[in-house]
Short mmCIF file of C-alpha atoms and ligand atoms in Angstrom, two decimals:
data_model
loop_
_atom_site.label_atom_id
_atom_site.label_comp_id
_atom_site.label_asym_id
_atom_site.label_seq_id
_atom_site.Cartn_x
_atom_site.Cartn_y
_atom_site.Cartn_z
CA UNK A 1 35.70 -13.68 6.89
CA UNK A 2 36.78 -10.16 7.68
CA UNK A 3 40.29 -10.87 6.50
CA UNK A 4 39.19 -11.82 2.99
CA UNK A 5 38.11 -8.30 2.09
CA UNK A 6 39.89 -5.00 2.32
CA UNK A 7 38.40 -2.96 5.13
CA UNK A 8 37.10 0.54 4.79
CA UNK A 9 38.84 2.24 7.66
CA UNK A 10 37.26 5.70 7.52
CA UNK A 11 36.38 6.79 11.03
CA UNK A 12 33.34 9.04 11.14
CA UNK A 13 32.82 11.72 13.73
CA UNK A 14 30.78 9.95 16.37
CA UNK A 15 30.69 12.55 19.09
CA UNK A 16 27.81 14.97 18.64
CA UNK A 17 24.96 12.49 18.39
CA UNK A 18 24.72 11.46 22.04
CA UNK A 19 21.79 13.82 22.50
CA UNK A 20 19.68 11.75 20.12
CA UNK A 21 19.50 8.94 22.66
CA UNK A 22 21.06 5.99 20.83
CA UNK A 23 21.96 3.30 23.34
CA UNK A 24 23.27 0.50 21.21
CA UNK A 25 23.81 -3.04 22.43
CA UNK A 26 25.17 -4.89 19.42
CA UNK A 27 24.88 -8.60 20.08
CA UNK A 28 25.22 -9.69 16.45
CA UNK A 29 28.54 -7.91 16.04
CA UNK A 30 29.72 -9.22 19.42
CA UNK A 31 28.56 -12.82 19.25
CA UNK A 32 28.97 -13.72 15.59
CA UNK A 33 32.40 -12.69 14.46
CA UNK A 34 33.01 -14.08 10.98
CA UNK A 35 29.37 -13.62 9.98
CA UNK A 36 29.83 -10.08 8.70
CA UNK A 37 32.32 -7.47 7.58
CA UNK A 38 32.81 -4.31 9.65
CA UNK A 39 32.14 -1.45 7.26
CA UNK A 40 31.22 2.22 7.06
CA UNK A 41 28.48 4.02 5.19
CA UNK A 42 29.54 6.08 2.19
CA UNK A 43 29.47 9.84 2.71
CA UNK A 44 26.73 11.61 0.76
CA UNK A 45 27.12 15.15 -0.60
CA UNK A 46 23.95 16.97 0.51
CA UNK A 47 21.75 15.04 2.92
CA UNK A 48 18.21 16.29 3.50
CA UNK A 49 15.96 14.52 5.99
CA UNK A 50 12.72 13.94 4.07
CA UNK A 51 10.97 11.73 6.56
CA UNK A 52 11.39 10.88 10.21
CA UNK A 53 9.05 8.34 11.75
CA UNK A 54 8.62 10.22 15.01
CA UNK A 55 6.33 7.68 16.62
CA UNK A 56 8.80 4.87 15.88
CA UNK A 57 11.74 6.99 17.02
CA UNK A 58 10.03 7.56 20.37
CA UNK A 59 9.24 3.86 20.65
CA UNK A 60 12.97 3.17 20.18
CA UNK A 61 13.86 5.53 23.01
CA UNK A 62 15.27 8.12 20.60
CA UNK A 63 14.60 11.85 20.78
CA UNK A 64 12.39 12.72 17.78
CA UNK A 65 12.84 16.45 18.31
CA UNK A 66 16.65 16.30 18.35
CA UNK A 67 16.63 14.07 15.27
CA UNK A 68 14.14 16.01 13.17
CA UNK A 69 16.64 18.31 11.50
CA UNK A 70 20.32 18.51 10.52
CA UNK A 71 21.38 15.94 13.13
CA UNK A 72 18.86 13.44 11.74
CA UNK A 73 20.04 14.23 8.20
CA UNK A 74 23.66 13.62 9.22
CA UNK A 75 22.94 10.40 11.09
CA UNK A 76 20.35 8.83 8.76
CA UNK A 77 22.40 9.58 5.66
CA UNK A 78 25.33 7.68 7.10
CA UNK A 79 27.50 10.80 7.21
CA UNK A 80 27.78 10.70 10.99
CA UNK A 81 27.70 7.38 12.84
CA UNK A 82 25.64 7.58 16.02
CA UNK A 83 27.53 6.85 19.21
CA UNK A 84 27.79 3.14 19.91
CA UNK A 85 27.04 2.00 16.37
CA UNK A 86 29.23 -0.81 15.00
CA UNK A 87 28.25 -0.79 11.32
CA UNK A 88 28.53 -4.18 9.63
CA UNK A 89 27.56 -5.74 6.33
CA UNK A 90 25.97 -9.12 6.99
CA UNK A 91 26.72 -12.23 4.96
CA UNK A 92 23.89 -14.29 3.51
CA UNK A 93 23.07 -16.50 0.55
CA UNK A 94 19.73 -17.23 -1.04
CA UNK A 95 17.56 -18.97 -3.56
CA UNK A 96 16.44 -16.32 -6.03
CA UNK A 97 13.51 -17.48 -8.16
CA UNK A 98 14.52 -21.03 -7.31
CA UNK A 99 18.21 -20.76 -8.26
CA UNK A 100 20.81 -20.77 -5.51
CA UNK A 101 23.28 -17.89 -5.09
CA UNK A 102 25.87 -18.92 -2.51
CA UNK A 103 26.83 -15.32 -1.82
CA UNK A 104 24.50 -12.37 -1.66
CA UNK A 105 24.89 -10.44 1.59
CA UNK A 106 24.32 -6.78 2.36
CA UNK A 107 25.31 -5.29 -0.97
CA UNK A 108 23.77 -1.93 -0.21
CA UNK A 109 22.82 -2.24 3.43
CA UNK A 110 24.53 -1.85 6.78
CA UNK A 111 23.44 -2.95 10.22
CA UNK A 112 24.28 -0.13 12.64
CA UNK A 113 23.40 -2.13 15.71
CA UNK A 114 20.56 -2.96 18.07
CA UNK A 115 18.41 -0.88 20.38
CA UNK A 116 16.09 -2.10 23.10
CA UNK A 117 12.76 -0.38 22.54
CA UNK A 118 10.30 0.92 25.14
CA UNK A 119 8.59 -2.47 25.21
CA UNK A 120 11.87 -4.22 25.94
CA UNK A 121 12.17 -5.64 22.44
CA UNK A 122 15.57 -5.82 20.76
CA UNK A 123 15.45 -4.22 17.32
CA UNK A 124 17.97 -3.84 14.50
CA UNK A 125 18.69 -0.41 13.08
CA UNK A 126 19.95 -0.71 9.51
CA UNK A 127 20.59 1.39 6.43
CA UNK A 128 19.60 0.54 2.90
CA UNK A 129 21.33 2.44 0.10
CA UNK A 130 24.38 3.39 2.14
CA UNK A 131 26.98 2.57 -0.48
CA UNK A 132 29.03 -0.33 -1.74
CA UNK A 133 30.17 -3.12 0.55
CA UNK A 134 32.24 -6.25 -0.05
CA UNK A 135 28.93 -7.95 -0.98
CA UNK A 136 27.91 -5.44 -3.67
CA UNK A 137 28.91 -7.61 -6.63
CA UNK A 138 28.15 -5.42 -9.67
CA UNK A 139 25.82 -3.04 -7.82
CA UNK A 140 26.42 0.56 -6.83
CA UNK A 141 25.26 0.09 -3.25
CA UNK A 142 22.76 2.91 -3.61
CA UNK A 143 19.01 3.27 -3.50
CA UNK A 144 16.73 5.57 -5.47
CA UNK A 145 14.26 7.83 -3.68
CA UNK A 146 11.14 6.32 -5.25
CA UNK A 147 11.68 2.74 -4.00
CA UNK A 148 12.81 4.07 -0.61
CA UNK A 149 9.60 6.06 -0.16
CA UNK A 150 7.68 3.01 -1.39
CA UNK A 151 9.26 0.85 1.30
CA UNK A 152 8.39 3.49 3.91
CA UNK A 153 4.75 3.62 2.80
CA UNK A 154 4.26 -0.13 2.45
CA UNK A 155 5.83 -0.91 5.81
CA UNK A 156 3.68 1.64 7.61
CA UNK A 157 0.56 0.38 5.82
CA UNK A 158 1.33 -3.19 6.86
CA UNK A 159 2.04 -2.11 10.42
CA UNK A 160 -1.27 -0.25 10.60
CA UNK A 161 -3.00 -3.39 9.30
CA UNK A 162 -1.51 -5.23 12.26
CA UNK A 163 0.81 -7.39 10.13
CA UNK A 164 4.33 -8.12 11.43
CA UNK A 165 6.79 -6.04 9.44
CA UNK A 166 10.06 -4.18 9.39
CA UNK A 167 9.44 -0.44 9.50
CA UNK A 168 11.13 2.65 8.18
CA UNK A 169 12.57 5.08 10.69
CA UNK A 170 13.87 7.71 8.30
CA UNK A 171 14.39 8.71 4.68
CA UNK A 172 17.23 11.02 3.69
CA UNK A 173 17.68 12.39 0.19
CA UNK A 174 21.39 12.01 -0.50
CA UNK A 175 21.79 14.89 -2.94
CA UNK A 176 23.38 12.61 -5.51
CA UNK A 177 21.98 10.82 -8.51
CA UNK A 178 21.82 7.09 -8.97
CA UNK A 179 21.76 5.54 -12.40
CA UNK A 180 19.20 2.91 -13.34
CA UNK A 181 17.81 1.50 -16.61
CA UNK A 182 15.34 4.36 -16.72
CA UNK A 183 18.03 7.02 -16.34
CA UNK A 184 19.36 9.20 -13.52
CA UNK A 185 17.23 9.25 -10.37
CA UNK A 186 17.51 11.10 -7.07
CA UNK A 187 19.30 8.95 -4.48
CA UNK A 188 18.22 8.26 -0.91
CA UNK A 189 19.09 6.29 2.20
CA UNK A 190 16.44 4.37 4.13
CA UNK A 191 16.82 3.57 7.82
CA UNK A 192 15.04 0.33 8.59
CA UNK A 193 14.00 -1.16 11.92
CA UNK A 194 13.61 -4.94 12.20
CA UNK A 195 13.17 -7.55 14.92
CA UNK A 196 16.35 -8.92 13.34
CA UNK A 197 17.85 -9.37 9.89
CA UNK A 198 18.25 -13.12 10.32
CA UNK A 199 17.10 -14.59 7.02
CA UNK A 200 16.67 -18.12 5.70
CA UNK A 201 19.55 -17.08 3.45
CA UNK A 202 21.76 -16.35 6.47
CA UNK A 203 21.52 -20.02 7.42
CA UNK A 204 22.09 -21.06 3.82
CA UNK A 205 25.33 -19.08 3.68
CA UNK A 206 26.83 -20.89 6.66
CA UNK A 207 25.38 -24.28 5.72
CA UNK A 208 27.11 -24.16 2.35
CA UNK A 209 30.28 -22.25 3.20
CA UNK A 210 30.80 -22.46 6.92
CA UNK A 211 31.34 -25.13 9.54
CA UNK A 212 28.74 -27.00 11.56
CA UNK A 213 30.05 -25.05 14.52
CA UNK A 214 29.20 -21.75 12.83
CA UNK A 215 25.78 -23.05 11.99
CA UNK A 216 25.24 -23.98 15.62
CA UNK A 217 26.37 -20.51 16.71
CA UNK A 218 23.87 -18.94 14.33
CA UNK A 219 21.04 -21.21 15.46
CA UNK A 220 21.86 -20.60 19.12
CA UNK A 221 21.92 -16.86 18.48
CA UNK A 222 18.54 -17.03 16.74
CA UNK A 223 17.04 -19.01 19.59
CA UNK A 224 18.41 -16.58 22.17
CA UNK A 225 17.00 -13.68 20.21
CA UNK A 226 13.62 -14.92 19.06
CA UNK A 227 12.78 -18.08 20.97
CA UNK A 228 14.68 -18.03 24.28
CA UNK A 229 12.24 -20.50 25.84
CA UNK A 230 13.54 -23.19 23.45
CA UNK A 231 17.12 -23.06 24.72
CA UNK A 232 16.71 -25.73 27.36
CA UNK A 233 14.64 -28.14 25.29
CA UNK A 234 15.91 -31.57 24.22
CA UNK A 235 15.65 -30.72 20.48
CA UNK A 236 16.14 -26.95 20.36
CA UNK A 237 16.96 -26.73 16.63
CA UNK A 238 13.94 -28.76 15.59
CA UNK A 239 11.85 -26.59 17.90
CA UNK A 240 13.33 -23.49 16.23
CA UNK A 241 12.32 -24.84 12.82
CA UNK A 242 8.82 -25.46 14.17
CA UNK A 243 8.60 -21.95 15.64
CA UNK A 244 9.68 -20.33 12.37
CA UNK A 245 7.23 -22.53 10.44
CA UNK A 246 4.41 -21.44 12.72
CA UNK A 247 5.35 -17.75 12.45
CA UNK A 248 5.52 -17.88 8.67
CA UNK A 249 2.19 -19.72 8.45
CA UNK A 250 0.62 -16.97 10.53
CA UNK A 251 2.32 -14.21 8.52
CA UNK A 252 1.37 -15.52 5.08
CA UNK A 253 -2.26 -15.95 6.16
CA UNK A 254 -2.28 -12.26 7.12
CA UNK A 255 -0.78 -11.29 3.75
CA UNK A 256 -3.43 -13.31 1.97
CA UNK A 257 -6.15 -11.70 4.04
CA UNK A 258 -5.33 -8.20 2.79
CA UNK A 259 -4.40 -9.16 -0.78
CA UNK A 260 -0.70 -8.45 -0.28
CA UNK A 261 1.69 -9.81 -2.88
CA UNK A 262 5.32 -9.67 -1.74
CA UNK A 263 6.61 -10.18 -5.25
CA UNK A 264 10.09 -11.51 -4.48
CA UNK A 265 9.85 -14.26 -1.87
CA UNK A 266 13.43 -15.38 -2.33
CA UNK A 267 14.91 -17.17 0.68
CA UNK A 268 17.08 -14.14 1.43
CA UNK A 269 13.87 -12.12 1.78
CA UNK A 270 12.32 -14.41 4.40
CA UNK A 271 12.98 -13.71 8.06
CA UNK A 272 13.32 -16.05 11.00
CA UNK A 273 11.45 -13.49 13.11
CA UNK A 274 8.25 -13.77 11.08
CA UNK A 275 8.33 -10.14 9.96
CA UNK A 276 7.65 -9.07 6.40
CA UNK A 277 10.91 -7.78 4.93
CA UNK A 278 12.25 -6.24 1.72
CA UNK A 279 9.53 -4.25 0.08
CA UNK A 280 10.64 -4.19 -3.52
CA UNK A 281 8.06 -5.01 -6.15
CA UNK A 282 5.27 -5.74 -3.66
CA UNK A 283 1.74 -4.58 -4.38
CA UNK A 284 -1.84 -5.11 -3.26
CA UNK A 285 -4.28 -7.02 -5.43
CA UNK A 286 -7.41 -5.27 -6.69
CA UNK A 287 -9.75 -7.79 -8.35
CA UNK A 288 -9.52 -11.16 -6.65
CA UNK A 289 -7.47 -13.56 -8.74
CA UNK A 290 -5.00 -16.02 -7.22
CA UNK A 291 -2.84 -15.71 -10.35
CA UNK A 292 -2.18 -12.01 -9.79
CA UNK A 293 1.45 -10.97 -10.37
CA UNK A 294 2.78 -7.41 -10.56
CA UNK A 295 6.55 -7.80 -10.50
CA UNK A 296 8.19 -7.22 -13.86
CA UNK A 297 10.87 -9.81 -13.15
CA UNK A 298 8.42 -12.56 -12.11
CA UNK A 299 7.62 -13.66 -15.64
CA UNK A 300 6.68 -17.20 -14.60
CA UNK A 301 4.35 -16.06 -11.81
CA UNK A 302 6.38 -17.98 -9.24
CA UNK A 303 5.44 -15.42 -6.56
CA UNK A 304 1.81 -14.88 -7.64
CA UNK A 305 -0.69 -14.12 -4.87
CA UNK A 306 -2.03 -17.67 -4.70
CA UNK A 307 1.42 -19.28 -4.74
CA UNK A 308 2.66 -17.52 -1.60
CA UNK A 309 1.77 -20.24 0.94
CA UNK A 310 3.44 -22.92 -1.18
CA UNK A 311 6.53 -20.78 -1.69
CA UNK A 312 6.78 -20.09 2.03
CA UNK A 313 6.79 -23.83 2.66
CA UNK A 314 9.41 -24.33 -0.06
CA UNK A 315 11.59 -21.70 1.61
CA UNK A 316 11.12 -23.41 4.97
CA UNK A 317 12.33 -26.65 3.41
CA UNK A 318 15.51 -24.80 2.39
CA UNK A 319 15.89 -23.62 6.00
CA UNK A 320 15.31 -27.16 7.22
CA UNK A 321 18.08 -28.47 4.95
CA UNK A 322 20.56 -26.12 6.55
CA UNK A 323 19.68 -27.40 10.02
CA UNK A 324 20.10 -31.12 9.25
CA UNK A 325 23.59 -31.49 10.78
CA UNK A 326 22.25 -30.03 14.02
CA UNK A 327 19.20 -32.28 14.20
CA UNK A 328 20.68 -35.78 14.30
CA UNK A 329 23.99 -37.49 13.60
CA UNK A 330 22.21 -39.97 11.35
CA UNK A 331 21.37 -38.13 8.13
CA UNK A 332 18.23 -40.12 7.33
CA UNK A 333 16.84 -39.54 10.80
CA UNK A 334 17.60 -35.83 10.52
CA UNK A 335 15.79 -35.64 7.18
CA UNK A 336 12.77 -37.45 8.59
CA UNK A 337 12.61 -35.06 11.54
CA UNK A 338 12.91 -31.95 9.39
CA UNK A 339 10.44 -33.23 6.80
CA UNK A 340 7.81 -33.80 9.43
CA UNK A 341 8.11 -30.26 10.80
CA UNK A 342 8.13 -28.57 7.39
CA UNK A 343 5.09 -30.71 6.53
CA UNK A 344 3.27 -29.15 9.46
CA UNK A 345 3.23 -25.85 7.57
CA UNK A 346 0.23 -26.91 5.46
CA UNK A 347 -2.05 -27.58 8.41
CA UNK A 348 -0.78 -24.55 10.34
CA UNK A 349 -1.36 -22.29 7.35
CA UNK A 350 -4.82 -23.75 6.74
CA UNK A 351 -5.74 -23.11 10.34
CA UNK A 352 -4.57 -19.48 10.20
CA UNK A 353 -6.21 -18.88 6.85
CA UNK A 354 -9.51 -20.37 7.98
CA UNK A 355 -9.43 -18.13 11.04
CA UNK A 356 -8.53 -15.10 8.92
CA UNK A 357 -11.36 -15.74 6.47
CA UNK A 358 -13.71 -16.45 9.35
CA UNK A 359 -12.91 -13.06 10.88
CA UNK A 360 -13.31 -11.32 7.56
CA UNK A 361 -16.65 -12.99 6.88
CA UNK A 362 -17.93 -12.55 10.42
CA UNK A 363 -18.08 -16.28 11.08
CA UNK A 364 -17.03 -16.28 14.70
CA UNK A 365 -17.94 -19.71 16.05
CA UNK A 366 -16.82 -22.34 13.58
CA UNK A 367 -19.44 -24.37 11.81
CA UNK A 368 -18.88 -27.34 9.47
CA UNK A 369 -20.32 -25.43 6.49
CA UNK A 370 -17.94 -22.47 6.84
CA UNK A 371 -15.26 -23.77 4.51
CA UNK A 372 -17.74 -24.19 1.64
CA UNK A 373 -19.29 -20.81 2.36
CA UNK A 374 -15.90 -19.08 2.33
CA UNK A 375 -14.71 -20.88 -0.79
CA UNK A 376 -17.91 -20.08 -2.65
CA UNK A 377 -17.48 -16.41 -1.75
CA UNK A 378 -13.96 -16.38 -3.15
CA UNK A 379 -15.12 -18.21 -6.28
CA UNK A 380 -17.80 -15.57 -6.72
CA UNK A 381 -15.25 -12.77 -6.44
CA UNK A 382 -12.93 -14.46 -8.88
CA UNK A 383 -15.53 -15.30 -11.51
CA UNK A 384 -16.83 -11.72 -11.54
CA UNK A 385 -13.44 -10.07 -11.03
CA UNK A 386 -14.63 -8.20 -7.95
CA UNK A 387 -12.32 -5.95 -5.96
CA UNK A 388 -11.08 -8.07 -3.02
CA UNK A 389 -10.87 -5.26 -0.44
CA UNK A 390 -14.16 -3.58 -1.33
CA UNK A 391 -16.10 -6.83 -1.46
CA UNK A 392 -15.27 -7.65 2.16
CA UNK A 393 -15.79 -4.07 3.24
CA UNK A 394 -19.20 -3.82 1.58
CA UNK A 395 -20.17 -7.16 3.06
CA UNK A 396 -19.29 -5.52 6.37
CA UNK A 397 -21.56 -2.57 5.54
CA UNK A 398 -24.31 -5.03 4.65
CA UNK A 399 -23.80 -6.79 7.97
CA UNK A 400 -24.13 -3.48 9.79
CA UNK A 401 -27.02 -1.81 7.99
CA UNK A 402 -28.66 -4.60 6.00
CA UNK A 403 -28.41 -2.50 2.84
CA UNK A 404 -26.79 -4.51 0.09
CA UNK A 405 -26.90 -1.93 -2.70
CA UNK A 406 -23.22 -0.98 -2.55
CA UNK A 407 -22.22 -4.64 -2.32
CA UNK A 408 -24.42 -5.62 -5.27
CA UNK A 409 -22.97 -2.77 -7.31
CA UNK A 410 -19.61 -4.52 -7.22
CA UNK A 411 -21.00 -7.55 -9.04
CA UNK A 412 -21.91 -7.63 -12.73
CA UNK A 413 -24.44 -10.36 -11.98
CA UNK A 414 -26.00 -10.02 -8.52
CA UNK A 415 -28.07 -13.21 -8.65
CA UNK A 416 -25.34 -15.60 -7.43
CA UNK A 417 -24.40 -13.01 -4.81
CA UNK A 418 -27.95 -12.95 -3.47
CA UNK A 419 -28.00 -16.72 -3.29
CA UNK A 420 -24.74 -16.65 -1.38
CA UNK A 421 -25.98 -13.88 0.96
CA UNK A 422 -29.01 -15.96 1.84
CA UNK A 423 -26.71 -18.77 2.99
CA UNK A 424 -24.49 -16.30 4.84
CA UNK A 425 -27.45 -14.78 6.65
CA UNK A 426 -28.65 -18.24 7.66
CA UNK A 427 -25.44 -18.36 9.72
CA UNK A 428 -27.17 -15.78 11.88
CA UNK A 429 -25.11 -13.94 14.46
CA UNK A 430 -26.32 -13.81 18.05
CA UNK A 431 -25.29 -10.16 18.14
CA UNK A 432 -25.35 -8.61 14.65
CA UNK A 433 -23.92 -5.27 15.82
CA UNK A 434 -20.95 -6.98 17.44
CA UNK A 435 -20.42 -9.06 14.31
CA UNK A 436 -20.47 -5.98 12.10
CA UNK A 437 -17.93 -4.21 14.30
CA UNK A 438 -15.66 -7.27 14.39
CA UNK A 439 -15.87 -7.45 10.60
CA UNK A 440 -15.00 -3.76 10.28
CA UNK A 441 -11.81 -4.37 12.25
CA UNK A 442 -10.91 -7.34 10.05
CA UNK A 443 -11.58 -5.64 6.72
CA UNK A 444 -9.59 -2.53 5.83
CA UNK A 445 -11.18 0.16 3.72
CA UNK A 446 -7.89 1.83 2.75
CA UNK A 447 -5.02 -0.18 1.29
CA UNK A 448 -2.07 1.13 -0.75
CA UNK A 449 -3.83 1.15 -4.10
CA UNK A 450 -1.31 0.88 -6.90
CA UNK A 451 -2.36 4.05 -8.73
CA UNK A 452 -2.30 6.08 -5.50
CA UNK A 453 1.15 4.81 -4.59
CA UNK A 454 2.47 5.62 -8.05
CA UNK A 455 0.92 9.11 -8.01
CA UNK A 456 2.34 9.87 -4.54
CA UNK A 457 5.82 8.67 -5.50
CA UNK A 458 5.97 10.48 -8.80
CA UNK A 459 4.85 13.75 -7.16
CA UNK A 460 7.59 13.36 -4.53
CA UNK A 461 10.34 12.26 -6.90
CA UNK A 462 9.56 14.25 -10.05
CA UNK A 463 8.02 17.42 -8.62
CA UNK A 464 9.55 17.42 -5.16
CA UNK A 465 5.99 17.61 -3.82
CA UNK A 466 5.68 15.40 -0.76
CA UNK A 467 2.07 16.38 0.03
CA UNK A 468 0.36 13.46 -1.81
CA UNK A 469 2.75 11.03 -0.10
CA UNK A 470 2.00 12.51 3.33
CA UNK A 471 -1.73 12.44 2.72
CA UNK A 472 -1.69 8.83 1.50
CA UNK A 473 0.46 7.83 4.47
CA UNK A 474 -1.98 9.42 6.90
CA UNK A 475 -4.90 7.63 5.25
CA UNK A 476 -3.10 4.28 5.42
CA UNK A 477 -2.21 4.75 9.07
CA UNK A 478 -5.90 4.22 9.96
CA UNK A 479 -6.99 1.63 7.41
CA UNK A 480 -10.17 0.51 9.16
CA UNK A 481 -11.71 3.92 9.96
CA UNK A 482 -13.88 5.34 7.19
CA UNK A 483 -13.47 9.10 7.04
CA UNK A 484 -15.32 11.77 5.08
CA UNK A 485 -13.69 13.09 1.95
CA UNK A 486 -11.47 10.06 1.40
CA UNK A 487 -13.65 8.29 -1.16
CA UNK A 488 -10.90 8.40 -3.78
CA UNK A 489 -8.58 6.46 -1.49
CA UNK A 490 -11.02 3.60 -1.11
CA UNK A 491 -11.51 2.57 -4.72
CA UNK A 492 -9.31 0.91 -7.33
CA UNK A 493 -8.30 2.77 -10.46
CA UNK A 494 -10.55 2.15 -13.46
CA UNK A 495 -9.30 -1.23 -14.75
CA UNK A 496 -8.23 0.13 -18.14
CA UNK A 497 -5.86 2.71 -16.61
CA UNK A 498 -3.93 0.08 -14.65
CA UNK A 499 -4.06 -2.78 -17.15
CA UNK A 500 -0.62 -4.34 -17.38
CA UNK A 501 0.58 -2.50 -14.26
CA UNK A 502 4.10 -3.64 -13.36
CA UNK A 503 6.29 -3.12 -10.32
CA UNK A 504 10.08 -3.06 -10.20
CA UNK A 505 12.70 -4.05 -7.68
CA UNK A 506 14.20 -0.60 -7.87
CA UNK A 507 17.72 -1.97 -7.77
P1 AMP B 601 17.03 -7.51 -2.97
O1 AMP B 601 16.52 -7.69 -4.36
O2 AMP B 601 16.91 -6.08 -2.50
O3 AMP B 601 16.45 -8.47 -2.00
O4 AMP B 601 18.59 -7.76 -3.05
C1 AMP B 601 19.16 -8.97 -3.45
C2 AMP B 601 20.66 -8.87 -3.34
O5 AMP B 601 21.16 -7.89 -4.23
C3 AMP B 601 21.16 -8.46 -1.96
O6 AMP B 601 22.38 -9.13 -1.75
C4 AMP B 601 21.35 -6.99 -2.11
O7 AMP B 601 22.27 -6.47 -1.16
C5 AMP B 601 21.88 -6.88 -3.52
N1 AMP B 601 21.62 -5.57 -4.12
C6 AMP B 601 20.43 -5.10 -4.54
N2 AMP B 601 20.56 -3.85 -5.05
C7 AMP B 601 21.87 -3.53 -4.96
C8 AMP B 601 22.66 -2.38 -5.32
N3 AMP B 601 22.11 -1.31 -5.90
N4 AMP B 601 23.97 -2.42 -5.07
C9 AMP B 601 24.54 -3.49 -4.50
N5 AMP B 601 23.87 -4.59 -4.14
C10 AMP B 601 22.55 -4.62 -4.37
MG1 MG B 602 16.55 -8.65 -0.12
#
């Protein structure tokens, strides 16, 4: 593919950065020629390092001290390629809101390469907002500071909640403006760390435009990277589909358990690794309602909170279609094999979701009545529009201290709650203190509340005041530990102030 686009041949100075500790080992660029375009980041006029994730840098074997200054600004803006980087723009396709786009690709992203972290895990280091590439279509290849800080915050919040996710390593203000519908905005470059950037859409690109041989190379690469134990099996590609199905079932159950709404579950935004990726219009639900949608572009509610499991399965069916030629030479047999595995998603998801709800409700040993108990709880929250996060957290407080006042205060009509609590208490725990502590660790107190996120971002972007962002980040880094003086971080905005709240892709 490289020959179909003009190459950007600028050679950046790649000498001074050795001290930062980058030891790249770039298997994607080595093994998958034709799956990407070698490219360079655009130079930015006045890079300022706004954020370095020091803990993550150390985990990656990098030197946080060396990077926390002008060197970090130069490297994480794209102005100076770190030694050993082989920047590439990856090709991928994708179903966006159900319609297929045969060519998307990294239109404003670059994969610098891979590092092996302190735990021996291979991780991608990539830019977002680093300028135009051959995949940019009409876009400018840039990112605005607000959405970049949002991605940083959301990724760290998800990580602290224990949910698999890509994470932000750095944010650099570029010193240039980017132009969006709302006007001129300060530009920024995000550095993102991921288990890989293999997407359902990566497979779709090569299934529709490449050869079966390329598809096999991609599948073999994915297996080697994420599921090496499958390599010797009789049906490795079917086993890969099953492994991805299982990972996504587990991931979506975790999203649902914290009220996370991704907002744009297009197939190009779904990973093979099972990590959450591409924080655009995502948001956390306040009042429990499966129909909740925040994204301004999701007018049909396709990616509403309650639709996420079904959409994940739909996306997995698109992945399965791409694998058909690798599964069996007889097309009908291949379809039957793939259909069976994708069909397993429903039971796998149900199992993960039941376990998640069981943890959140303190129902450790399963009992036949649990499903009804859990469903009735959710019905109660929905009918009285109760805050999802607080309801579970106050149930936790009730489990610990037996005082239901704060829980009751969340409900307009406490009578059905009391009836439900009587049933819940009948499921008595052998060790109430242990149950309460287990519930605390399953039910966060602090989530990225929409009004807090907006306030932190507008202070940073409009006033250049990063303090609210830093404070919110530090609260979200310990979501389960109640701390004095943080009451404002634990409650939703008054409903009227956030009525009609909308999120944007920021593109
Ligand atoms: P996303 O909505 O971020 O998942 O992106 C969907 C597709 O649009 C991907 O191919 C992106 O690379 C591309 N894209 C998004 N924003 C821009 C931009 N500002 N410039 C170029 N391409 C973009
Ligand atoms: Mg995307």
